Amino acid sequence: MSRSSTIRGRHVLTLALLAGGAIAAIGCGRADTARLGEAGDAAARVYVAPGKYDEFYAFMSGGFDGQVGVYGLPSGRLLRHVPVFSQNPENGWGYSEQTKAMMNTSYGFVPWDDAHHPQLSQTAGIPDGRWLFINGNNTPRIARLDLTRFETDEILEIPNAGGNHSSPFITENSEYVVAGTRFSVPAPQRDVSIEDYKDAFSGVLSFVKVDSATGHMAIAFQIRMPPFDYDLSHAGKGPSHGWSFFTMYNTEQANTKLEVNASQKDKDYVAAINWKQAEQCVAQGKATTEPARYAHNIMGADGIARTEWGTSTKMLTPAACPGLVYYLPTPKSPHGADVDPTGEFIVAGGKLATVIPVHSFSKMQKAIADKAFDGEDHGIPVLKYEATVAGEVQNPGLGPLHTEFDDQGNAYTSMFLSSEIVKWSLKDFKVLDRVPTYYSIGHLMIPGGDSRKPWGKYVVALNKITKDRYLPTGPELTQSAQLYDITGDKMKLLSDFPTIGEPHYAQALPASLIQDRQLKMFSLMGNTDPYVAKNEKSTRVDRKGSVVHVMMTSVRSHFMPDKIEGIRVGDSVYFHVTNLEQDWDVPHGFAVLGASNAELLIMPGQTRTLVWIPSRAGVFPFYCTDFCSALHQEMQGYIRVSPKGSAVPVKWNSPSYHEAGEGKPAESAEHGTQ
Ligand code: RUQ
Ligand code: CUA
């Protein structure tokens, strides 16, 4: 079969899919069994010998798992699973007293989200390895991870949004991360009829300032836009620095059956937002201050997360700030908005379009200067399609979604419906190569492939469906990525590797930008947790009414204290466990029988706190969960729980107990006997 007939065949198949929604039809076209030599070649390209390091760190969103997966490339080995929006019992994230506040939102404690788009911080348009940002789609939030610790340091809630999808999409020098609402909602929220969608709903785009020294986020301003769906975004760079581009669909403003009703128009828009203009308008007092309540959770230098509450935002409207927004007509329900490394081209993936439109930034500027408008929509100037479009990629395949770039002037677009990656040239917009993906590729990622400096060695396909690619695991099959070599003219599939959670977007950068800057342990002497015990002498048990604080230490291979009595049913027992180790790679765990939350995993020098409310009398073991030493199994202790009102005194075994004199420390003598 010739290539074109193969492709046509695929089109017919996928058109049938579109009509019938029958996903089961995908899955023809399994890779030809590669000749042994080729397979060996591919194996050698992804093989990282035992003890050797991968060349790239890749950060993949966990999708509805709410976390970030860290993988090595080219091996595809999973290095770390960093909890972000979701509680993680493996290390007590969101369970321990120090980390609980990270889950605070204006809706209360929300221990889950749907994470889609990781974005590495950039300097001069190049990933710099300082931070990773990622959006929470369901309860609108943006998180920031610190890449010296691979830990979430900050989560900022976005008010006036309903589904934070077009986010965080960072600007060239990490000035801003953005947050565009996927679903328009009444903003501020109020009780209105859904029928009043066109009048009462709006789509709010937020610009969140990133502090260049600390990375701390703060909502700088929001823009009240028409009630469309704001899907994806990317910031300008180089000549287009100062602009951000958002795709949108449902310019039909449907509020039901969007599947049909939001696919009526031939063209929707890319919104070009001039954020430098917005800054000026805000400085000139053109924004109105509106009340808004939102959580801002920050991990302190003491390792304790705290919530600050936002009370207002600055709202701009396009009407109050002329020149702030222009619409670029774009066929048809566009999804991805991707800017090439030069900053000149804005590629939009029209999910239902038959071509890939490529807008030109310089043409857009000329069109604005020439007022080449095709009227207005909601008072926002609509530029003429011909006036901004640099070209269209013809016959690219079906269902173009996202585009990444290499450093040779080529673009790579994911085709969801025809399950393939299509490589095309930014010079003439001609298709150069295509390669199947297994199956239904969503995002794709080239290390640095949305920056000014792609490291164009590999493209990773982030697939939505795996079907028959792996050993089956019941109704739910694994999520997966695929790695392709893009150094030659032809893309070449090297490997499949499963991922934790559904990979949406991903980012990658050379390992050298991160690997030597890792924190190996926390300084025990620098530990400022109010309940720290920096040595075994300062361990103790304090009762304050029905609240008991246990200041405990762990070191290979024992806890201090490891025998505690005088606890009563219904007490709130706070185990503050400090890991005394000052060595890399020696965490200790802590778990106690009957706890209703999760374990603690305490890093060297760190204090972590677990609350336990014993519900019955008895003697309960606690133990270290992390196999830390030859005597790890011996790392255990007991805590005795007496009935409510019992007179058993508080007592524990540690040097501090004896030093307190008469076998009873002052604290427990005062409170321990009623
Ligand atoms: S999306 S498969 Cu949530 Cu980024 Cu395009
Ligand atoms: Cu400490 Cu096992």
Short mmCIF file of N, CA and C and ligand atoms in Angstrom, two decimals, residues 116-117 165 232 335 401-402 442-443 464 504, ligand 1:
data_model
loop_
_atom_site.label_atom_id
_atom_site.label_comp_id
_atom_site.label_asym_id
_atom_site.label_seq_id
_atom_site.Cartn_x
_atom_site.Cartn_y
_atom_site.Cartn_z
N HIS A 116 -2.72 19.08 34.42
CA HIS A 116 -2.52 18.89 32.98
C HIS A 116 -1.18 19.36 32.41
N HIS A 117 -0.77 20.58 32.76
CA HIS A 117 0.31 21.17 31.96
C HIS A 117 1.49 21.62 32.81
N HIS A 165 -7.82 25.29 32.69
CA HIS A 165 -7.15 24.45 31.69
C HIS A 165 -6.04 25.17 30.96
N LEU A 232 -6.26 26.45 25.52
CA LEU A 232 -4.82 26.32 25.76
C LEU A 232 -4.15 27.64 25.46
N HIS A 335 -7.44 23.73 19.58
CA HIS A 335 -7.02 23.19 20.87
C HIS A 335 -5.67 23.82 21.24
N LEU A 401 -3.83 18.50 17.34
CA LEU A 401 -4.03 19.02 18.70
C LEU A 401 -2.91 19.95 19.13
N HIS A 402 -1.68 19.42 19.18
CA HIS A 402 -0.59 20.19 19.78
C HIS A 402 0.64 20.14 18.88
N GLY A 442 -2.35 12.67 22.45
CA GLY A 442 -2.87 13.97 22.88
C GLY A 442 -1.75 14.99 22.72
N HIS A 443 -1.09 15.29 23.83
CA HIS A 443 0.07 16.16 23.74
C HIS A 443 1.26 15.39 23.19
N LYS A 464 -3.49 8.77 24.69
CA LYS A 464 -4.71 8.70 25.49
C LYS A 464 -5.19 7.26 25.66
N HIS A 504 -0.74 14.30 30.33
CA HIS A 504 -1.22 15.35 29.43
C HIS A 504 0.03 15.95 28.82
S1 RUQ B 1 -5.16 18.93 26.91
S2 RUQ B 1 -4.65 16.49 24.69
CU1 RUQ B 1 -5.73 18.97 28.92
CU2 RUQ B 1 -3.57 19.89 27.39
CU3 RUQ B 1 -4.59 18.65 24.89
#
